[in-house]
mmCIF file of N, CA and C in Angstrom:
data_model
loop_
_atom_site.group_PDB
_atom_site.id
_atom_site.type_symbol
_atom_site.label_atom_id
_atom_site.label_comp_id
_atom_site.label_asym_id
_atom_site.label_seq_id
_atom_site.Cartn_x
_atom_site.Cartn_y
_atom_site.Cartn_z
ATOM 1 N N MET X 286 194.313 112.684 138.143
ATOM 2 C CA MET X 286 195.087 112.675 136.918
ATOM 3 C C MET X 286 195.003 111.269 136.314
ATOM 4 N N VAL X 287 194.862 111.209 135.010
ATOM 5 C CA VAL X 287 194.776 109.924 134.306
ATOM 6 C C VAL X 287 195.825 109.893 133.198
ATOM 7 N N PRO X 288 196.237 108.681 132.765
ATOM 8 C CA PRO X 288 197.274 108.592 131.739
ATOM 9 C C PRO X 288 196.819 109.005 130.340
ATOM 10 N N ALA X 289 195.520 108.893 130.048
ATOM 11 C CA ALA X 289 195.013 109.210 128.709
ATOM 12 C C ALA X 289 193.565 109.692 128.823
ATOM 13 N N PRO X 290 193.101 110.500 127.861
ATOM 14 C CA PRO X 290 191.730 111.002 127.929
ATOM 15 C C PRO X 290 190.669 109.907 128.060
ATOM 16 N N GLN X 291 190.868 108.770 127.392
ATOM 17 C CA GLN X 291 189.860 107.706 127.459
ATOM 18 C C GLN X 291 189.752 107.091 128.853
ATOM 19 N N ASP X 292 190.711 107.381 129.730
ATOM 20 C CA ASP X 292 190.665 106.873 131.101
ATOM 21 C C ASP X 292 189.885 107.793 132.037
ATOM 22 N N PHE X 293 189.518 108.983 131.558
ATOM 23 C CA PHE X 293 188.919 109.968 132.454
ATOM 24 C C PHE X 293 187.514 109.576 132.914
ATOM 25 N N VAL X 294 186.620 109.247 131.999
ATOM 26 C CA VAL X 294 185.245 108.921 132.390
ATOM 27 C C VAL X 294 185.213 107.695 133.308
ATOM 28 N N PRO X 295 185.956 106.616 133.017
ATOM 29 C CA PRO X 295 185.980 105.504 133.979
ATOM 30 C C PRO X 295 186.507 105.917 135.358
ATOM 31 N N ALA X 296 187.510 106.783 135.411
ATOM 32 C CA ALA X 296 188.049 107.229 136.702
ATOM 33 C C ALA X 296 187.037 108.101 137.448
ATOM 34 N N PHE X 297 186.355 108.981 136.734
ATOM 35 C CA PHE X 297 185.321 109.824 137.338
ATOM 36 C C PHE X 297 184.202 108.948 137.901
ATOM 37 N N THR X 298 183.766 107.978 137.103
ATOM 38 C CA THR X 298 182.695 107.078 137.527
ATOM 39 C C THR X 298 183.123 106.255 138.740
ATOM 40 N N ALA X 299 184.350 105.759 138.740
ATOM 41 C CA ALA X 299 184.847 104.960 139.872
ATOM 42 C C ALA X 299 184.883 105.790 141.150
ATOM 43 N N ALA X 300 185.329 107.036 141.061
ATOM 44 C CA ALA X 300 185.354 107.901 142.243
ATOM 45 C C ALA X 300 183.939 108.167 142.742
ATOM 46 N N TRP X 301 183.009 108.388 141.815
ATOM 47 C CA TRP X 301 181.604 108.598 142.185
ATOM 48 C C TRP X 301 181.069 107.365 142.903
ATOM 49 N N MET X 302 181.266 106.201 142.317
ATOM 50 C CA MET X 302 180.721 104.970 142.898
ATOM 51 C C MET X 302 181.379 104.629 144.239
ATOM 52 N N ALA X 303 182.613 105.078 144.457
ATOM 53 C CA ALA X 303 183.291 104.883 145.744
ATOM 54 C C ALA X 303 182.852 105.945 146.755
ATOM 55 N N ARG X 304 182.031 106.901 146.314
ATOM 56 C CA ARG X 304 181.560 108.007 147.152
ATOM 57 C C ARG X 304 182.732 108.816 147.692
ATOM 58 N N ASP X 305 183.724 109.024 146.836
ATOM 59 C CA ASP X 305 184.970 109.668 147.240
ATOM 60 C C ASP X 305 185.130 111.013 146.529
ATOM 61 N N GLY X 306 184.620 112.070 147.158
ATOM 62 C CA GLY X 306 184.708 113.405 146.577
ATOM 63 C C GLY X 306 186.135 113.886 146.394
ATOM 64 N N ASP X 307 187.043 113.468 147.292
ATOM 65 C CA ASP X 307 188.441 113.871 147.151
ATOM 66 C C ASP X 307 189.081 113.212 145.931
ATOM 67 N N ALA X 308 188.797 111.919 145.715
ATOM 68 C CA ALA X 308 189.349 111.221 144.543
ATOM 69 C C ALA X 308 188.778 111.815 143.259
ATOM 70 N N LEU X 309 187.504 112.158 143.280
ATOM 71 C CA LEU X 309 186.885 112.778 142.109
ATOM 72 C C LEU X 309 187.562 114.123 141.825
ATOM 73 N N ALA X 310 187.743 114.939 142.852
ATOM 74 C CA ALA X 310 188.360 116.256 142.674
ATOM 75 C C ALA X 310 189.823 116.151 142.256
ATOM 76 N N ALA X 311 190.492 115.073 142.638
ATOM 77 C CA ALA X 311 191.902 114.889 142.266
ATOM 78 C C ALA X 311 192.075 114.727 140.757
ATOM 79 N N LEU X 312 190.991 114.458 140.041
ATOM 80 C CA LEU X 312 191.036 114.358 138.581
ATOM 81 C C LEU X 312 191.088 115.737 137.922
ATOM 82 N N PHE X 313 190.931 116.784 138.726
ATOM 83 C CA PHE X 313 190.840 118.158 138.236
ATOM 84 C C PHE X 313 192.093 118.955 138.600
ATOM 85 N N ALA X 314 192.398 119.951 137.782
ATOM 86 C CA ALA X 314 193.489 120.883 138.067
ATOM 87 C C ALA X 314 193.162 121.659 139.346
ATOM 88 N N PRO X 315 194.180 122.150 140.039
ATOM 89 C CA PRO X 315 193.929 122.907 141.274
ATOM 90 C C PRO X 315 192.981 124.093 141.086
ATOM 91 N N ASP X 316 193.011 124.730 139.913
ATOM 92 C CA ASP X 316 192.161 125.894 139.648
ATOM 93 C C ASP X 316 191.035 125.584 138.659
ATOM 94 N N ALA X 317 190.614 124.329 138.608
ATOM 95 C CA ALA X 317 189.576 123.905 137.659
ATOM 96 C C ALA X 317 188.226 124.524 137.995
ATOM 97 N N ASP X 318 187.365 124.563 136.988
ATOM 98 C CA ASP X 318 185.984 125.013 137.132
ATOM 99 C C ASP X 318 185.048 123.836 136.909
ATOM 100 N N PHE X 319 183.959 123.791 137.688
ATOM 101 C CA PHE X 319 182.937 122.759 137.530
ATOM 102 C C PHE X 319 181.590 123.445 137.712
ATOM 103 N N VAL X 320 180.732 123.356 136.689
ATOM 104 C CA VAL X 320 179.390 123.919 136.759
ATOM 105 C C VAL X 320 178.407 122.757 136.787
ATOM 106 N N ASN X 321 177.557 122.727 137.832
ATOM 107 C CA ASN X 321 176.620 121.609 137.950
ATOM 108 C C ASN X 321 175.334 121.883 137.165
ATOM 109 N N VAL X 322 174.375 120.962 137.274
ATOM 110 C CA VAL X 322 173.160 121.034 136.458
ATOM 111 C C VAL X 322 172.283 122.242 136.773
ATOM 112 N N THR X 323 172.443 122.837 137.945
ATOM 113 C CA THR X 323 171.637 124.013 138.281
ATOM 114 C C THR X 323 172.407 125.313 138.117
ATOM 115 N N GLY X 324 173.644 125.227 137.635
ATOM 116 C CA GLY X 324 174.440 126.425 137.419
ATOM 117 C C GLY X 324 175.318 126.818 138.589
ATOM 118 N N ILE X 325 175.399 125.975 139.627
ATOM 119 C CA ILE X 325 176.344 126.259 140.708
ATOM 120 C C ILE X 325 177.748 126.070 140.148
ATOM 121 N N TRP X 326 178.612 127.045 140.401
ATOM 122 C CA TRP X 326 179.940 127.092 139.786
ATOM 123 C C TRP X 326 181.004 126.993 140.871
ATOM 124 N N TRP X 327 181.722 125.878 140.870
ATOM 125 C CA TRP X 327 182.839 125.678 141.796
ATOM 126 C C TRP X 327 184.118 126.014 141.041
ATOM 127 N N GLU X 328 184.989 126.809 141.654
ATOM 128 C CA GLU X 328 186.113 127.389 140.924
ATOM 129 C C GLU X 328 187.487 126.891 141.348
ATOM 130 N N ASP X 329 187.551 125.799 142.084
ATOM 131 C CA ASP X 329 188.854 125.201 142.381
ATOM 132 C C ASP X 329 188.655 123.783 142.915
ATOM 133 N N ARG X 330 189.747 123.041 142.981
ATOM 134 C CA ARG X 330 189.696 121.641 143.398
ATOM 135 C C ARG X 330 189.081 121.471 144.797
ATOM 136 N N PRO X 331 189.469 122.289 145.801
ATOM 137 C CA PRO X 331 188.852 122.107 147.118
ATOM 138 C C PRO X 331 187.328 122.298 147.098
ATOM 139 N N ALA X 332 186.829 123.255 146.330
ATOM 140 C CA ALA X 332 185.381 123.465 146.237
ATOM 141 C C ALA X 332 184.706 122.288 145.540
ATOM 142 N N ILE X 333 185.339 121.754 144.507
ATOM 143 C CA ILE X 333 184.806 120.575 143.811
ATOM 144 C C ILE X 333 184.761 119.394 144.772
ATOM 145 N N ALA X 334 185.810 119.216 145.568
ATOM 146 C CA ALA X 334 185.854 118.117 146.541
ATOM 147 C C ALA X 334 184.768 118.281 147.598
ATOM 148 N N ARG X 335 184.634 119.472 148.176
ATOM 149 C CA ARG X 335 183.623 119.701 149.220
ATOM 150 C C ARG X 335 182.217 119.433 148.701
ATOM 151 N N ALA X 336 181.910 119.980 147.532
ATOM 152 C CA ALA X 336 180.561 119.825 146.981
ATOM 153 C C ALA X 336 180.238 118.364 146.701
ATOM 154 N N HIS X 337 181.182 117.648 146.104
ATOM 155 C CA HIS X 337 180.920 116.251 145.774
ATOM 156 C C HIS X 337 180.950 115.359 147.008
ATOM 157 N N SER X 338 181.800 115.657 147.977
ATOM 158 C CA SER X 338 181.804 114.882 149.225
ATOM 159 C C SER X 338 180.460 115.018 149.931
ATOM 160 N N TYR X 339 179.937 116.244 149.978
ATOM 161 C CA TYR X 339 178.624 116.473 150.587
ATOM 162 C C TYR X 339 177.530 115.694 149.847
ATOM 163 N N ALA X 340 177.465 115.866 148.527
ATOM 164 C CA ALA X 340 176.407 115.228 147.743
ATOM 165 C C ALA X 340 176.510 113.709 147.791
ATOM 166 N N LEU X 341 177.726 113.180 147.656
ATOM 167 C CA LEU X 341 177.913 111.725 147.644
ATOM 168 C C LEU X 341 177.694 111.112 149.020
ATOM 169 N N GLY X 342 177.728 111.920 150.060
ATOM 170 C CA GLY X 342 177.453 111.438 151.406
ATOM 171 C C GLY X 342 176.022 111.657 151.837
ATOM 172 N N SER X 343 175.215 112.270 150.985
ATOM 173 C CA SER X 343 173.827 112.550 151.355
ATOM 174 C C SER X 343 172.874 112.122 150.238
ATOM 175 N N PHE X 344 172.386 113.045 149.452
ATOM 176 C CA PHE X 344 171.335 112.708 148.487
ATOM 177 C C PHE X 344 171.808 111.847 147.326
ATOM 178 N N PHE X 345 173.118 111.744 147.086
ATOM 179 C CA PHE X 345 173.652 110.834 146.069
ATOM 180 C C PHE X 345 174.304 109.591 146.687
ATOM 181 N N ALA X 346 174.102 109.352 147.979
ATOM 182 C CA ALA X 346 174.801 108.265 148.686
ATOM 183 C C ALA X 346 174.479 106.875 148.143
ATOM 184 N N GLU X 347 173.315 106.704 147.553
ATOM 185 C CA GLU X 347 172.908 105.384 147.054
ATOM 186 C C GLU X 347 172.762 105.365 145.538
ATOM 187 N N THR X 348 173.388 106.316 144.880
ATOM 188 C CA THR X 348 173.225 106.405 143.430
ATOM 189 C C THR X 348 174.121 105.427 142.690
ATOM 190 N N ARG X 349 173.703 105.174 141.485
ATOM 191 C CA ARG X 349 174.511 104.427 140.527
ATOM 192 C C ARG X 349 174.680 105.331 139.314
ATOM 193 N N LEU X 350 175.930 105.546 138.915
ATOM 194 C CA LEU X 350 176.251 106.378 137.756
ATOM 195 C C LEU X 350 176.822 105.472 136.679
ATOM 196 N N VAL X 351 176.166 105.452 135.518
ATOM 197 C CA VAL X 351 176.571 104.544 134.442
ATOM 198 C C VAL X 351 176.827 105.349 133.169
ATOM 199 N N PRO X 352 178.067 105.307 132.669
ATOM 200 C CA PRO X 352 178.354 106.005 131.418
ATOM 201 C C PRO X 352 177.667 105.324 130.233
ATOM 202 N N GLY X 353 177.203 106.137 129.307
ATOM 203 C CA GLY X 353 176.680 105.643 128.040
ATOM 204 C C GLY X 353 177.645 106.044 126.938
ATOM 205 N N ARG X 354 177.122 106.746 125.954
ATOM 206 C CA ARG X 354 177.970 107.197 124.849
ATOM 207 C C ARG X 354 179.014 108.197 125.347
ATOM 208 N N VAL X 355 180.243 107.993 124.928
ATOM 209 C CA VAL X 355 181.342 108.905 125.258
ATOM 210 C C VAL X 355 182.009 109.312 123.949
ATOM 211 N N LYS X 356 182.185 110.611 123.766
ATOM 212 C CA LYS X 356 182.865 111.133 122.580
ATOM 213 C C LYS X 356 184.067 111.941 123.049
ATOM 214 N N ILE X 357 185.227 111.621 122.494
ATOM 215 C CA ILE X 357 186.463 112.307 122.861
ATOM 216 C C ILE X 357 187.036 112.983 121.624
ATOM 217 N N ARG X 358 187.327 114.252 121.750
ATOM 218 C CA ARG X 358 187.975 114.989 120.661
ATOM 219 C C ARG X 358 189.373 115.373 121.131
ATOM 220 N N ASP X 359 190.376 114.768 120.515
ATOM 221 C CA ASP X 359 191.772 115.008 120.863
ATOM 222 C C ASP X 359 192.266 116.218 120.085
ATOM 223 N N LEU X 360 192.712 117.238 120.806
ATOM 224 C CA LEU X 360 193.202 118.469 120.192
ATOM 225 C C LEU X 360 194.670 118.709 120.545
ATOM 226 N N GLY X 361 195.433 117.640 120.630
ATOM 227 C CA GLY X 361 196.848 117.766 120.977
ATOM 228 C C GLY X 361 197.047 117.681 122.477
ATOM 229 N N ASP X 362 197.378 118.810 123.102
ATOM 230 C CA ASP X 362 197.554 118.843 124.554
ATOM 231 C C ASP X 362 196.250 119.117 125.291
ATOM 232 N N VAL X 363 195.153 119.163 124.542
ATOM 233 C CA VAL X 363 193.821 119.386 125.101
ATOM 234 C C VAL X 363 192.897 118.319 124.530
ATOM 235 N N ALA X 364 191.939 117.884 125.336
ATOM 236 C CA ALA X 364 190.910 116.956 124.859
ATOM 237 C C ALA X 364 189.565 117.423 125.404
ATOM 238 N N VAL X 365 188.538 117.299 124.576
ATOM 239 C CA VAL X 365 187.174 117.613 124.987
ATOM 240 C C VAL X 365 186.408 116.299 125.037
ATOM 241 N N ILE X 366 185.734 116.072 126.146
ATOM 242 C CA ILE X 366 184.974 114.839 126.336
ATOM 243 C C ILE X 366 183.516 115.193 126.593
ATOM 244 N N HIS X 367 182.619 114.501 125.905
ATOM 245 C CA HIS X 367 181.190 114.546 126.201
ATOM 246 C C HIS X 367 180.783 113.134 126.583
ATOM 247 N N ALA X 368 180.122 112.999 127.721
ATOM 248 C CA ALA X 368 179.723 111.677 128.215
ATOM 249 C C ALA X 368 178.269 111.710 128.659
ATOM 250 N N ARG X 369 177.463 110.872 128.027
ATOM 251 C CA ARG X 369 176.073 110.716 128.458
ATOM 252 C C ARG X 369 176.091 109.779 129.661
ATOM 253 N N MET X 370 175.455 110.204 130.751
ATOM 254 C CA MET X 370 175.480 109.437 131.991
ATOM 255 C C MET X 370 174.054 109.161 132.463
ATOM 256 N N ALA X 371 173.828 107.947 132.951
ATOM 257 C CA ALA X 371 172.553 107.587 133.572
ATOM 258 C C ALA X 371 172.758 107.571 135.080
ATOM 259 N N LEU X 372 171.879 108.241 135.800
ATOM 260 C CA LEU X 372 171.961 108.330 137.257
ATOM 261 C C LEU X 372 170.676 107.789 137.860
ATOM 262 N N THR X 373 170.809 106.812 138.739
ATOM 263 C CA THR X 373 169.664 106.273 139.465
ATOM 264 C C THR X 373 169.983 106.274 140.954
ATOM 265 N N GLY X 374 168.938 106.222 141.782
ATOM 266 C CA GLY X 374 169.122 106.085 143.219
ATOM 267 C C GLY X 374 169.208 107.374 144.004
ATOM 268 N N GLN X 375 169.001 108.520 143.358
ATOM 269 C CA GLN X 375 169.029 109.788 144.092
ATOM 270 C C GLN X 375 167.885 109.814 145.098
ATOM 271 N N ARG X 376 168.135 110.409 146.252
ATOM 272 C CA ARG X 376 167.105 110.555 147.280
ATOM 273 C C ARG X 376 166.480 111.945 147.211
ATOM 274 N N ALA X 377 165.157 111.979 147.296
ATOM 275 C CA ALA X 377 164.423 113.240 147.357
ATOM 276 C C ALA X 377 164.530 113.796 148.781
ATOM 277 N N PRO X 378 164.204 115.066 148.985
ATOM 278 C CA PRO X 378 164.275 115.637 150.333
ATOM 279 C C PRO X 378 163.437 114.879 151.368
ATOM 280 N N ASP X 379 162.341 114.237 150.938
ATOM 281 C CA ASP X 379 161.511 113.476 151.880
ATOM 282 C C ASP X 379 162.037 112.066 152.128
ATOM 283 N N GLY X 380 163.169 111.718 151.512
ATOM 284 C CA GLY X 380 163.775 110.404 151.720
ATOM 285 C C GLY X 380 163.380 109.364 150.695
ATOM 286 N N ASN X 381 162.376 109.647 149.889
ATOM 287 C CA ASN X 381 161.972 108.702 148.852
ATOM 288 C C ASN X 381 162.982 108.697 147.718
ATOM 289 N N ARG X 382 162.984 107.599 146.989
ATOM 290 C CA ARG X 382 163.877 107.479 145.841
ATOM 291 C C ARG X 382 163.305 108.282 144.674
ATOM 292 N N ALA X 383 164.139 109.133 144.090
ATOM 293 C CA ALA X 383 163.741 109.933 142.932
ATOM 294 C C ALA X 383 163.852 109.090 141.662
ATOM 295 N N GLY X 384 163.246 109.558 140.603
ATOM 296 C CA GLY X 384 163.329 108.866 139.325
ATOM 297 C C GLY X 384 164.712 108.984 138.702
ATOM 298 N N ALA X 385 164.929 108.178 137.682
ATOM 299 C CA ALA X 385 166.214 108.170 136.973
ATOM 300 C C ALA X 385 166.411 109.484 136.226
ATOM 301 N N ARG X 386 167.672 109.856 136.080
ATOM 302 C CA ARG X 386 168.046 111.053 135.324
ATOM 303 C C ARG X 386 169.108 110.684 134.311
ATOM 304 N N THR X 387 169.131 111.435 133.219
ATOM 305 C CA THR X 387 170.210 111.333 132.239
ATOM 306 C C THR X 387 170.849 112.706 132.143
ATOM 307 N N THR X 388 172.176 112.727 132.159
ATOM 308 C CA THR X 388 172.895 113.986 132.013
ATOM 309 C C THR X 388 173.961 113.831 130.939
ATOM 310 N N ILE X 389 174.445 114.945 130.471
ATOM 311 C CA ILE X 389 175.634 114.951 129.624
ATOM 312 C C ILE X 389 176.687 115.764 130.360
ATOM 313 N N LEU X 390 177.775 115.099 130.677
ATOM 314 C CA LEU X 390 178.913 115.759 131.307
ATOM 315 C C LEU X 390 179.910 116.123 130.218
ATOM 316 N N SER X 391 180.313 117.379 130.195
ATOM 317 C CA SER X 391 181.335 117.856 129.259
ATOM 318 C C SER X 391 182.583 118.195 130.064
ATOM 319 N N PHE X 392 183.723 117.699 129.610
ATOM 320 C CA PHE X 392 184.996 117.942 130.286
ATOM 321 C C PHE X 392 185.997 118.499 129.285
ATOM 322 N N VAL X 393 186.827 119.422 129.735
ATOM 323 C CA VAL X 393 187.996 119.856 128.979
ATOM 324 C C VAL X 393 189.203 119.386 129.777
ATOM 325 N N LEU X 394 190.041 118.567 129.134
ATOM 326 C CA LEU X 394 191.238 118.031 129.780
ATOM 327 C C LEU X 394 192.478 118.680 129.188
ATOM 328 N N HIS X 395 193.501 118.777 130.018
ATOM 329 C CA HIS X 395 194.786 119.328 129.595
ATOM 330 C C HIS X 395 195.874 118.323 129.931
ATOM 331 N N ARG X 396 196.788 118.126 128.987
ATOM 332 C CA ARG X 396 197.910 117.214 129.223
ATOM 333 C C ARG X 396 198.980 117.939 130.037
ATOM 334 N N THR X 397 199.461 117.271 131.077
ATOM 335 C CA THR X 397 200.580 117.773 131.873
ATOM 336 C C THR X 397 201.685 116.726 131.805
ATOM 337 N N PRO X 398 202.872 117.011 132.298
ATOM 338 C CA PRO X 398 203.928 115.987 132.303
ATOM 339 C C PRO X 398 203.545 114.732 133.098
ATOM 340 N N GLU X 399 202.639 114.883 134.077
ATOM 341 C CA GLU X 399 202.224 113.744 134.906
ATOM 342 C C GLU X 399 201.022 112.992 134.346
ATOM 343 N N GLY X 400 200.319 113.565 133.376
ATOM 344 C CA GLY X 400 199.127 112.930 132.825
ATOM 345 C C GLY X 400 198.086 113.976 132.463
ATOM 346 N N TRP X 401 196.850 113.540 132.339
ATOM 347 C CA TRP X 401 195.750 114.401 131.915
ATOM 348 C C TRP X 401 194.893 114.766 133.121
ATOM 349 N N GLN X 402 194.488 116.038 133.175
ATOM 350 C CA GLN X 402 193.587 116.468 134.236
ATOM 351 C C GLN X 402 192.539 117.410 133.655
ATOM 352 N N ALA X 403 191.375 117.413 134.282
ATOM 353 C CA ALA X 403 190.296 118.286 133.824
ATOM 354 C C ALA X 403 190.545 119.710 134.294
ATOM 355 N N VAL X 404 190.332 120.656 133.401
ATOM 356 C CA VAL X 404 190.393 122.068 133.763
ATOM 357 C C VAL X 404 188.994 122.677 133.814
ATOM 358 N N SER X 405 188.014 121.953 133.249
ATOM 359 C CA SER X 405 186.646 122.447 133.233
ATOM 360 C C SER X 405 185.677 121.278 133.096
ATOM 361 N N ALA X 406 184.511 121.425 133.748
ATOM 362 C CA ALA X 406 183.434 120.440 133.613
ATOM 363 C C ALA X 406 182.101 121.171 133.638
ATOM 364 N N GLN X 407 181.158 120.666 132.865
ATOM 365 C CA GLN X 407 179.794 121.200 132.824
ATOM 366 C C GLN X 407 178.849 120.009 132.807
ATOM 367 N N ASN X 408 177.900 119.974 133.728
ATOM 368 C CA ASN X 408 176.916 118.898 133.789
ATOM 369 C C ASN X 408 175.565 119.462 133.363
ATOM 370 N N THR X 409 174.915 118.809 132.420
ATOM 371 C CA THR X 409 173.645 119.278 131.876
ATOM 372 C C THR X 409 172.617 118.163 131.947
ATOM 373 N N ASP X 410 171.470 118.430 132.583
ATOM 374 C CA ASP X 410 170.386 117.452 132.584
ATOM 375 C C ASP X 410 169.794 117.342 131.188
ATOM 376 N N VAL X 411 169.488 116.124 130.770
ATOM 377 C CA VAL X 411 168.763 115.882 129.529
ATOM 378 C C VAL X 411 167.279 115.911 129.886
ATOM 379 N N VAL X 412 166.527 116.795 129.251
ATOM 380 C CA VAL X 412 165.101 116.940 129.521
ATOM 381 C C VAL X 412 164.352 116.477 128.278
ATOM 382 N N PRO X 413 163.839 115.236 128.282
ATOM 383 C CA PRO X 413 163.164 114.712 127.093
ATOM 384 C C PRO X 413 161.995 115.598 126.657
ATOM 385 N N GLY X 414 161.915 115.832 125.357
ATOM 386 C CA GLY X 414 160.806 116.583 124.788
ATOM 387 C C GLY X 414 160.908 118.089 124.937
ATOM 388 N N ALA X 415 162.020 118.593 125.453
ATOM 389 C CA ALA X 415 162.162 120.039 125.634
ATOM 390 C C ALA X 415 163.272 120.578 124.743
ATOM 391 N N GLU X 416 163.072 121.795 124.264
ATOM 392 C CA GLU X 416 164.088 122.489 123.470
ATOM 393 C C GLU X 416 164.843 123.515 124.306
ATOM 394 N N THR X 417 164.169 124.071 125.295
ATOM 395 C CA THR X 417 164.744 125.134 126.114
ATOM 396 C C THR X 417 163.981 125.189 127.430
ATOM 397 N N HIS X 418 164.302 126.177 128.237
ATOM 398 C CA HIS X 418 163.536 126.452 129.450
ATOM 399 C C HIS X 418 162.836 127.794 129.281
ATOM 400 N N LEU X 419 161.688 127.923 129.906
ATOM 401 C CA LEU X 419 160.915 129.155 129.864
ATOM 402 C C LEU X 419 160.792 129.686 131.287
ATOM 403 N N ASN X 420 161.132 130.955 131.480
ATOM 404 C CA ASN X 420 161.019 131.582 132.791
ATOM 405 C C ASN X 420 159.652 132.245 132.884
ATOM 406 N N THR X 421 158.811 131.708 133.760
ATOM 407 C CA THR X 421 157.492 132.266 134.001
ATOM 408 C C THR X 421 157.407 132.648 135.470
ATOM 409 N N ASN X 422 157.408 133.934 135.733
ATOM 410 C CA ASN X 422 157.334 134.437 137.109
ATOM 411 C C ASN X 422 158.408 133.836 138.008
ATOM 412 N N GLY X 423 159.617 133.709 137.477
ATOM 413 C CA GLY X 423 160.733 133.223 138.273
ATOM 414 C C GLY X 423 160.866 131.718 138.354
ATOM 415 N N THR X 424 160.007 130.986 137.662
ATOM 416 C CA THR X 424 160.065 129.527 137.666
ATOM 417 C C THR X 424 160.447 129.033 136.278
ATOM 418 N N LEU X 425 161.522 128.254 136.202
ATOM 419 C CA LEU X 425 161.940 127.673 134.925
ATOM 420 C C LEU X 425 161.176 126.384 134.674
ATOM 421 N N THR X 426 160.604 126.273 133.487
ATOM 422 C CA THR X 426 159.920 125.043 133.094
ATOM 423 C C THR X 426 160.410 124.637 131.712
ATOM 424 N N PRO X 427 160.520 123.319 131.470
ATOM 425 C CA PRO X 427 160.910 122.859 130.136
ATOM 426 C C PRO X 427 159.879 123.305 129.107
ATOM 427 N N GLN X 428 160.359 123.660 127.917
ATOM 428 C CA GLN X 428 159.467 124.152 126.871
ATOM 429 C C GLN X 428 159.864 123.554 125.532
ATOM 430 N N ASP X 429 158.849 123.169 124.752
ATOM 431 C CA ASP X 429 159.055 122.678 123.392
ATOM 432 C C ASP X 429 158.202 123.530 122.466
ATOM 433 N N TYR X 430 158.815 124.169 121.499
ATOM 434 C CA TYR X 430 158.103 125.035 120.558
ATOM 435 C C TYR X 430 157.672 124.303 119.288
ATOM 436 N N ARG X 431 158.033 123.038 119.175
ATOM 437 C CA ARG X 431 157.686 122.305 117.955
ATOM 438 C C ARG X 431 156.247 121.875 117.964
#
């Protein structure tokens, strides 16, 4: 929980950099939803904590997450946040360092008497030069029709 919507992305980033899946999940409502970049859908705070604790303790253990542009739309007791994030240091399955990634994290926050908490999150990879994905024989590949 954070005191204001503008505090959410810094708190999320701090929890990530501390490798603390429980602190990250504490920013979310007990029944929050989080959809990751591959479409895995976690439907409550404990699932969000487990997934992030696992990832931050393994393939994201040496990552650096840096916020870029952040846009906040205040809708009264609700706020929508879009945050462009740069991620470096991910480990590939063979142990080598993977290349940098850029994602856009979208959050829906709700004001409670104690502060603001996320009720929903969606993480989307930015794929340069692509407009969509194309399914060819069960394999998704980036596609640009321009």
